[in-house]
mmCIF file of C-alpha atoms in Angstrom:
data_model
loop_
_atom_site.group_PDB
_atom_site.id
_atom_site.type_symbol
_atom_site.label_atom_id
_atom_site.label_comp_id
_atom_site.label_asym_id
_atom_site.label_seq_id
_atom_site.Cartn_x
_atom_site.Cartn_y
_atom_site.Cartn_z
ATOM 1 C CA UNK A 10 126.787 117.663 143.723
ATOM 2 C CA UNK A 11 123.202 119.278 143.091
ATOM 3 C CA UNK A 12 125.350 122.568 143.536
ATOM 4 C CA UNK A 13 127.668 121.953 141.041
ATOM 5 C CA UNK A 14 125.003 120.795 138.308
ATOM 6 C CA UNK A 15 122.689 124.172 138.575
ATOM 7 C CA UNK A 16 125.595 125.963 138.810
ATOM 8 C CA UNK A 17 126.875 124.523 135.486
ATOM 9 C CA UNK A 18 123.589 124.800 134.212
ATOM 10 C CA UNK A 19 123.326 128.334 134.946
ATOM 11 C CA UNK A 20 126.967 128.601 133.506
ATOM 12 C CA UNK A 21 125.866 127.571 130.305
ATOM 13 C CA UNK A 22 122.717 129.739 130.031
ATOM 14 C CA UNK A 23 124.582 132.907 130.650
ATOM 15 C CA UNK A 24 127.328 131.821 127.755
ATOM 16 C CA UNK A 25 124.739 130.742 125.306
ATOM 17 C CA UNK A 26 123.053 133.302 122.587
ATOM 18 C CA UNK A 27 119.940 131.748 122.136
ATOM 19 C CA UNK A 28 117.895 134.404 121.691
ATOM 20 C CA UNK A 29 120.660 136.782 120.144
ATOM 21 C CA UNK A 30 119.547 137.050 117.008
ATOM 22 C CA UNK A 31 115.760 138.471 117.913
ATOM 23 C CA UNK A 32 117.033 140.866 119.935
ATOM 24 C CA UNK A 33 119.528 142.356 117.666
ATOM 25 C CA UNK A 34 116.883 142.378 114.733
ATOM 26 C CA UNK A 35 114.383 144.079 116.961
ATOM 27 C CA UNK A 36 117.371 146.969 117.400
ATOM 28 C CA UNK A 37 117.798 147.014 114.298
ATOM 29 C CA UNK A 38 115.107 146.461 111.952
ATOM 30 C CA UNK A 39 113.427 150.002 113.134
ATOM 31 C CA UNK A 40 116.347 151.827 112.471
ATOM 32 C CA UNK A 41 117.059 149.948 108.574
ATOM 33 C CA UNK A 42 113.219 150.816 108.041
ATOM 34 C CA UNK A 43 113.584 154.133 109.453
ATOM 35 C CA UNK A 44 116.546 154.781 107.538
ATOM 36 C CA UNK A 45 114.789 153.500 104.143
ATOM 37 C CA UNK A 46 111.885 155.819 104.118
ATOM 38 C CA UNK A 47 113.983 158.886 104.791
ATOM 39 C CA UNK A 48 115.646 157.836 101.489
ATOM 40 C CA UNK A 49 112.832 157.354 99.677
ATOM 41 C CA UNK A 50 111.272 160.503 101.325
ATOM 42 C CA UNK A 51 114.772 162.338 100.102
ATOM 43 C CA UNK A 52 114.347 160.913 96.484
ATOM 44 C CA UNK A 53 110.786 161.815 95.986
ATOM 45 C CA UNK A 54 111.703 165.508 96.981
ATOM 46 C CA UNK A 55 114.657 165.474 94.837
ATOM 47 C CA UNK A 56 112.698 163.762 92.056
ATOM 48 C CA UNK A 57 109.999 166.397 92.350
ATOM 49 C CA UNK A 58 112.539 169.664 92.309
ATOM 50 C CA UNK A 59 113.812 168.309 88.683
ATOM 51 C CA UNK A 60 109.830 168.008 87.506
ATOM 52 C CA UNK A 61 109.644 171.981 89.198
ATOM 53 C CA UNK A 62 112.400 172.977 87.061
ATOM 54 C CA UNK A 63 111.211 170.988 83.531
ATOM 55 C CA UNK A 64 107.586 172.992 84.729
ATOM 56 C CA UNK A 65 109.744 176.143 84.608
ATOM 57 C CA UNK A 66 111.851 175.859 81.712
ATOM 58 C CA UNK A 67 108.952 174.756 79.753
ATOM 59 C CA UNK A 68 106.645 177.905 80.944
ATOM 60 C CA UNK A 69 110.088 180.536 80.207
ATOM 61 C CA UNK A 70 110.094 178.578 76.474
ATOM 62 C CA UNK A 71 106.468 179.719 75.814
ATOM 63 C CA UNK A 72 106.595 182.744 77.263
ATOM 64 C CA UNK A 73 109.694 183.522 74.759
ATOM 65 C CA UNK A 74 107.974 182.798 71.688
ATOM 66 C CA UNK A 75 105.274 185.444 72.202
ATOM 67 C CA UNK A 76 105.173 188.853 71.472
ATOM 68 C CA UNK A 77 103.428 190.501 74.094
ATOM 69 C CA UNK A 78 104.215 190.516 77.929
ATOM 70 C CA UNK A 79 100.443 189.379 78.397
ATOM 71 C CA UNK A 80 100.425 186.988 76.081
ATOM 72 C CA UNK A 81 103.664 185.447 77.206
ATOM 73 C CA UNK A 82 102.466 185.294 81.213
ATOM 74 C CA UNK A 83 99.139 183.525 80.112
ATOM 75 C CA UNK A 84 100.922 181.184 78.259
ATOM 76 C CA UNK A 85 103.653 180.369 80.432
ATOM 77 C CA UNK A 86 100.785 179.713 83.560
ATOM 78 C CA UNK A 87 99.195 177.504 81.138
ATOM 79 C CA UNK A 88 102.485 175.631 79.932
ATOM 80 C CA UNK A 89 103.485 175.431 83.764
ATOM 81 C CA UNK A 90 100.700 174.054 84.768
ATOM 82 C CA UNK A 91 100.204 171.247 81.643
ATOM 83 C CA UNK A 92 104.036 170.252 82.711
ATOM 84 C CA UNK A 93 103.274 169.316 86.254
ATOM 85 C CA UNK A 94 99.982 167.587 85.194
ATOM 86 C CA UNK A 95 101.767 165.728 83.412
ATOM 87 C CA UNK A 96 104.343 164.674 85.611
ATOM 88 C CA UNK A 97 101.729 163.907 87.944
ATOM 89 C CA UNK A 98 102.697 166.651 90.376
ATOM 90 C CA UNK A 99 99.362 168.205 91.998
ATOM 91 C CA UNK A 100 99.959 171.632 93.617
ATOM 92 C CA UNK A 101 97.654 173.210 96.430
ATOM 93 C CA UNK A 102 98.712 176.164 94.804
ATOM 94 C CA UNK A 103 100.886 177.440 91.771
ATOM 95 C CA UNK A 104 102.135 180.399 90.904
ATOM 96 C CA UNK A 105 104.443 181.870 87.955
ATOM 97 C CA UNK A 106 105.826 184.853 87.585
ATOM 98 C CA UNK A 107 107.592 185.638 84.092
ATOM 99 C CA UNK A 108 109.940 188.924 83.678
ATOM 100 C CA UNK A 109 109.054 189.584 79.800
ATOM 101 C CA UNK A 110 111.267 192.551 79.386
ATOM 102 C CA UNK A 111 113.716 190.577 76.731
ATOM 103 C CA UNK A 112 110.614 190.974 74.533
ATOM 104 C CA UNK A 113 111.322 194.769 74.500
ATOM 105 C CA UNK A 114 114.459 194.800 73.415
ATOM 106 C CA UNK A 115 114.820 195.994 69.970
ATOM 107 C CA UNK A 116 114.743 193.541 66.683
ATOM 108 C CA UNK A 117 118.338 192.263 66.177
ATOM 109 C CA UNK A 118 119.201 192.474 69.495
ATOM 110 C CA UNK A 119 118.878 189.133 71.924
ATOM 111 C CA UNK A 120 116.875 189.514 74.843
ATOM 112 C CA UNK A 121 115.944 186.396 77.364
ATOM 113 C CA UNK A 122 112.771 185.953 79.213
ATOM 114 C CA UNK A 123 112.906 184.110 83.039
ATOM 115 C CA UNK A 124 109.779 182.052 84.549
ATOM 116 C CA UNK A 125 109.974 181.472 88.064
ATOM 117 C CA UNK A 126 107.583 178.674 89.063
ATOM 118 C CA UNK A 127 106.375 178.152 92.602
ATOM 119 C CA UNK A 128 104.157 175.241 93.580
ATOM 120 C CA UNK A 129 103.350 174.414 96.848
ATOM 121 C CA UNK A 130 102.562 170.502 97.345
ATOM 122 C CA UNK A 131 101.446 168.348 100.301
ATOM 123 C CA UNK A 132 103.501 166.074 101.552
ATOM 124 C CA UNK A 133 101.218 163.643 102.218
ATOM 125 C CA UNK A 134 100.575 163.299 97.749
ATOM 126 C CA UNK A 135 104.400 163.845 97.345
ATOM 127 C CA UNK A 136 105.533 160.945 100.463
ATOM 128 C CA UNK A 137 103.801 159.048 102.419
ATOM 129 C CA UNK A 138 99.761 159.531 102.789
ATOM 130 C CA UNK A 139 99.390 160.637 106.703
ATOM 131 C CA UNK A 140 102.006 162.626 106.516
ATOM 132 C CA UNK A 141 101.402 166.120 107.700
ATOM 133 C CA UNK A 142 102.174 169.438 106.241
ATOM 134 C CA UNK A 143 103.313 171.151 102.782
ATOM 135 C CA UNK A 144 106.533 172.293 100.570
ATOM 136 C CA UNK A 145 107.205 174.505 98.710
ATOM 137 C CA UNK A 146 109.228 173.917 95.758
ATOM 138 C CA UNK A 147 110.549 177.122 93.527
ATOM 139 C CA UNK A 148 112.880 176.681 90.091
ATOM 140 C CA UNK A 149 113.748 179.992 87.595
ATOM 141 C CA UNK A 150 114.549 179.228 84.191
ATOM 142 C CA UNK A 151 115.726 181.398 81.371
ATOM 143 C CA UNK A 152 114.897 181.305 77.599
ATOM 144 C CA UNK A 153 116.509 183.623 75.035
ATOM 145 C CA UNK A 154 113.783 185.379 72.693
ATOM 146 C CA UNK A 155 114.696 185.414 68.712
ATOM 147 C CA UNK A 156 116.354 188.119 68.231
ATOM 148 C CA UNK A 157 115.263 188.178 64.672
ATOM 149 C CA UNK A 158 111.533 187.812 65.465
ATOM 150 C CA UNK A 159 109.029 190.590 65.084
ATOM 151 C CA UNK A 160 108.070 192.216 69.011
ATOM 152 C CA UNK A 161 105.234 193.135 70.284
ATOM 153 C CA UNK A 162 103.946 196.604 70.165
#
């Protein structure tokens, strides 16, 4: 009879889930929390690529309302780099490059100048602090110069 009562016992024990619920949360849990930073990580990269491109369209407007190719690289550095600031994207290094030759074109006649803006940011300021490593994130934009507006000589 002592048999049959640990063997029922035992019979029990094996059918019963106490204890279930832990275990599948400790499978689980790590992947959910896993799977939540890689979206955040995913929206803050996405999130910064459309501040890139405001950087870049703002920097190709500047550099199309001045008349000299000079002139119009200075200012589209300085409007590139006032855009991220502002957006609260810090760079470890920036660079724009502007192709000015729409302000050549003759009076009458529309010409477009392009800004490409590169800025290379940490990922530890643009994710998570810790984590190791940089990006770099590139966006061209294109603005069309007056075409009734005096050029430069």
């Amino acid at each position: 009879m002592t048999h049959v009562r640990y063997t029922a016992r035992w019979a029990r024990a094996v059918r019963s889930d106490e204890g279930s619920s832990a275990v599948e949360a400790a499978i689980i849990l790590p992947s959910l929390i896993m799977f939540l930073c890689l979206a955040i990580a995913g929206g803050r990269l996405v999130t910064s690529g459309a501040k890139i491109d405001a950087a870049a369209e703002d920097a190709a407007r500047e550099a199309s309302i001045h008349r000299t190719a000079a002139a119009a690289q200075d200012a589209a550095h300085a409007a590139a780099s006032q855009s991220l600031d502002d957006q609260g994207i810090k760079c470890a290094s920036i660079s724009v490059s502007v192709n000015t030759g729409g302000l050549n074109v003759p009076v009458g006649q529309v010409g477009t100048v392009t800004a490409t803006v590169r800025c290379t940011v940490n990922l530890s300021d643009l994710l998570l602090p810790g984590v190791p490593g940089a990006r770099t994130l590139t966006s061209t934009a294109t603005s069309v110069v007056d075409q009734y507006r005096q050029r430069g000589n």
